[in-house]
Short mmCIF file of C-alpha atoms in Angstrom, two decimals:
data_model
loop_
_atom_site.label_atom_id
_atom_site.label_comp_id
_atom_site.label_asym_id
_atom_site.label_seq_id
_atom_site.Cartn_x
_atom_site.Cartn_y
_atom_site.Cartn_z
CA GLN A 130 -36.98 -52.22 36.99
CA VAL A 131 -35.16 -52.74 40.32
CA GLN A 132 -37.03 -54.90 42.77
CA LEU A 133 -36.42 -56.67 46.04
CA VAL A 134 -39.08 -59.14 47.08
CA GLU A 135 -39.10 -60.70 50.55
CA SER A 136 -40.84 -63.93 51.38
CA GLY A 137 -41.01 -66.49 54.15
CA GLY A 138 -42.65 -64.46 56.87
CA GLY A 139 -45.54 -65.66 58.93
CA LEU A 140 -46.81 -66.60 62.34
CA VAL A 141 -44.55 -68.82 64.41
CA GLN A 142 -44.31 -70.10 67.94
CA ALA A 143 -41.64 -68.80 70.29
CA GLY A 144 -38.58 -70.99 70.07
CA ALA A 145 -39.13 -71.86 66.38
CA SER A 146 -36.87 -71.04 63.46
CA LEU A 147 -37.66 -69.13 60.30
CA ARG A 148 -35.88 -68.48 57.07
CA LEU A 149 -36.63 -65.35 55.09
CA SER A 150 -35.68 -64.98 51.44
CA CYS A 151 -35.11 -61.89 49.37
CA SER A 152 -35.13 -62.14 45.58
CA ALA A 153 -33.57 -59.34 43.60
CA SER A 154 -34.36 -58.39 40.02
CA GLY A 155 -33.36 -55.59 37.67
CA PHE A 156 -29.80 -55.53 39.02
CA SER A 157 -27.09 -57.93 40.15
CA ILE A 158 -26.49 -58.14 43.88
CA GLN A 159 -22.89 -59.17 43.26
CA THR A 160 -21.59 -55.63 43.75
CA TYR A 161 -24.01 -54.75 46.58
CA ALA A 162 -23.88 -55.20 50.28
CA MET A 163 -27.14 -56.73 51.32
CA GLY A 164 -28.86 -56.07 54.60
CA TRP A 165 -31.85 -57.07 56.61
CA PHE A 166 -33.66 -54.61 58.82
CA ARG A 167 -36.83 -54.87 60.90
CA GLN A 168 -39.43 -52.45 62.14
CA ALA A 169 -41.95 -53.05 64.89
CA PRO A 170 -45.06 -50.81 65.28
CA GLY A 171 -44.09 -47.47 66.73
CA GLU A 172 -40.38 -48.26 66.57
CA GLU A 173 -37.53 -47.14 64.36
CA ARG A 174 -36.16 -49.35 61.68
CA GLU A 175 -33.54 -51.63 63.30
CA PHE A 176 -30.46 -53.20 61.79
CA VAL A 177 -30.57 -57.04 61.91
CA ALA A 178 -27.69 -58.21 59.72
CA VAL A 179 -25.58 -57.35 56.69
CA ILE A 180 -23.34 -59.28 54.31
CA ASP A 181 -20.72 -57.66 52.16
CA VAL A 182 -19.70 -58.37 48.59
CA TYR A 183 -17.10 -60.88 49.81
CA GLY A 184 -19.65 -62.82 51.86
CA VAL A 185 -18.52 -61.54 55.24
CA ASP A 186 -21.55 -61.20 57.49
CA THR A 187 -22.25 -59.13 60.55
CA SER A 188 -25.26 -59.66 62.79
CA GLY A 189 -26.71 -56.87 64.85
CA VAL A 190 -29.29 -59.10 66.49
CA GLY A 191 -28.38 -62.37 68.05
CA ARG A 192 -29.84 -65.61 66.69
CA PHE A 193 -30.02 -64.20 63.17
CA THR A 194 -27.62 -65.19 60.32
CA ILE A 195 -27.52 -63.68 56.87
CA SER A 196 -26.29 -65.43 53.72
CA ARG A 197 -26.29 -64.75 50.01
CA ASP A 198 -26.34 -66.64 46.70
CA ASN A 199 -25.07 -64.37 43.95
CA ALA A 200 -25.89 -66.92 41.28
CA LYS A 201 -29.54 -66.90 42.27
CA ASN A 202 -29.50 -63.17 43.05
CA GLU A 203 -30.96 -63.92 46.45
CA VAL A 204 -30.25 -63.19 50.08
CA TYR A 205 -31.48 -65.06 53.13
CA LEU A 206 -32.02 -64.46 56.81
CA GLN A 207 -32.09 -67.40 59.20
CA GLY A 208 -33.64 -66.73 62.61
CA ASN A 209 -33.43 -69.29 65.40
CA SER A 210 -34.98 -69.55 68.83
CA LEU A 211 -37.36 -66.77 67.95
CA LYS A 212 -38.87 -64.63 70.68
CA PRO A 213 -42.04 -62.46 70.77
CA GLU A 214 -39.81 -59.36 70.66
CA ASP A 215 -38.66 -60.46 67.22
CA THR A 216 -42.10 -59.61 65.90
CA ALA A 217 -41.76 -56.98 63.21
CA VAL A 218 -41.85 -56.33 59.49
CA TYR A 219 -38.55 -57.54 58.03
CA TYR A 220 -37.03 -55.66 55.11
CA CYS A 221 -34.32 -56.59 52.69
CA ALA A 222 -32.11 -53.78 51.38
CA ALA A 223 -29.22 -53.27 48.97
CA LYS A 224 -26.35 -50.82 49.23
CA ARG A 225 -23.78 -50.27 46.56
CA LEU A 226 -20.37 -51.77 47.57
CA ARG A 227 -19.66 -51.18 51.26
CA PRO A 228 -21.96 -52.48 54.01
CA SER A 229 -23.60 -50.18 56.53
CA PHE A 230 -25.59 -50.51 59.74
CA SER A 231 -27.61 -47.40 58.91
CA PRO A 232 -30.85 -47.85 56.90
CA TRP A 233 -30.42 -44.34 55.47
CA GLU A 234 -27.45 -45.42 53.39
CA TYR A 235 -29.24 -48.14 51.44
CA ASP A 236 -30.21 -47.69 47.80
CA TYR A 237 -32.99 -50.23 47.34
CA TRP A 238 -35.62 -51.67 49.61
CA GLY A 239 -38.18 -54.44 49.50
CA GLN A 240 -41.79 -54.08 50.61
CA GLY A 241 -41.20 -56.13 53.74
CA THR A 242 -42.53 -59.39 55.13
CA GLN A 243 -44.36 -59.70 58.47
CA VAL A 244 -42.95 -62.00 61.15
CA THR A 245 -45.12 -62.58 64.19
CA VAL A 246 -43.80 -64.67 67.07
CA VAL A 247 -46.35 -65.83 69.64
CA SER A 248 -45.67 -67.36 73.01
#
């Protein structure tokens, strides 16, 4: 059974850092581009960052960096200098082979983890 499970969310103060983790099971992420998206209440799902199968990363939101560990079958999202507008549910997603900025092109999704940034 394919699963993506996010962890590491919570309530943080503005200016703090946070590291989210995404653990995959039921498939190997080695041949998948891995992305992070976020969704705030009433908003569309927004691209945050993606990393391709070669480890090349692209960030769509400043202050966020994505990384992967194929041996552990995990993906990470490091957020620094967090702001209240970063408050959202953060989702991990997997897309076969090529990366994409569009959430519609992803094959697997996690259930999300809530990040709340307070000032």
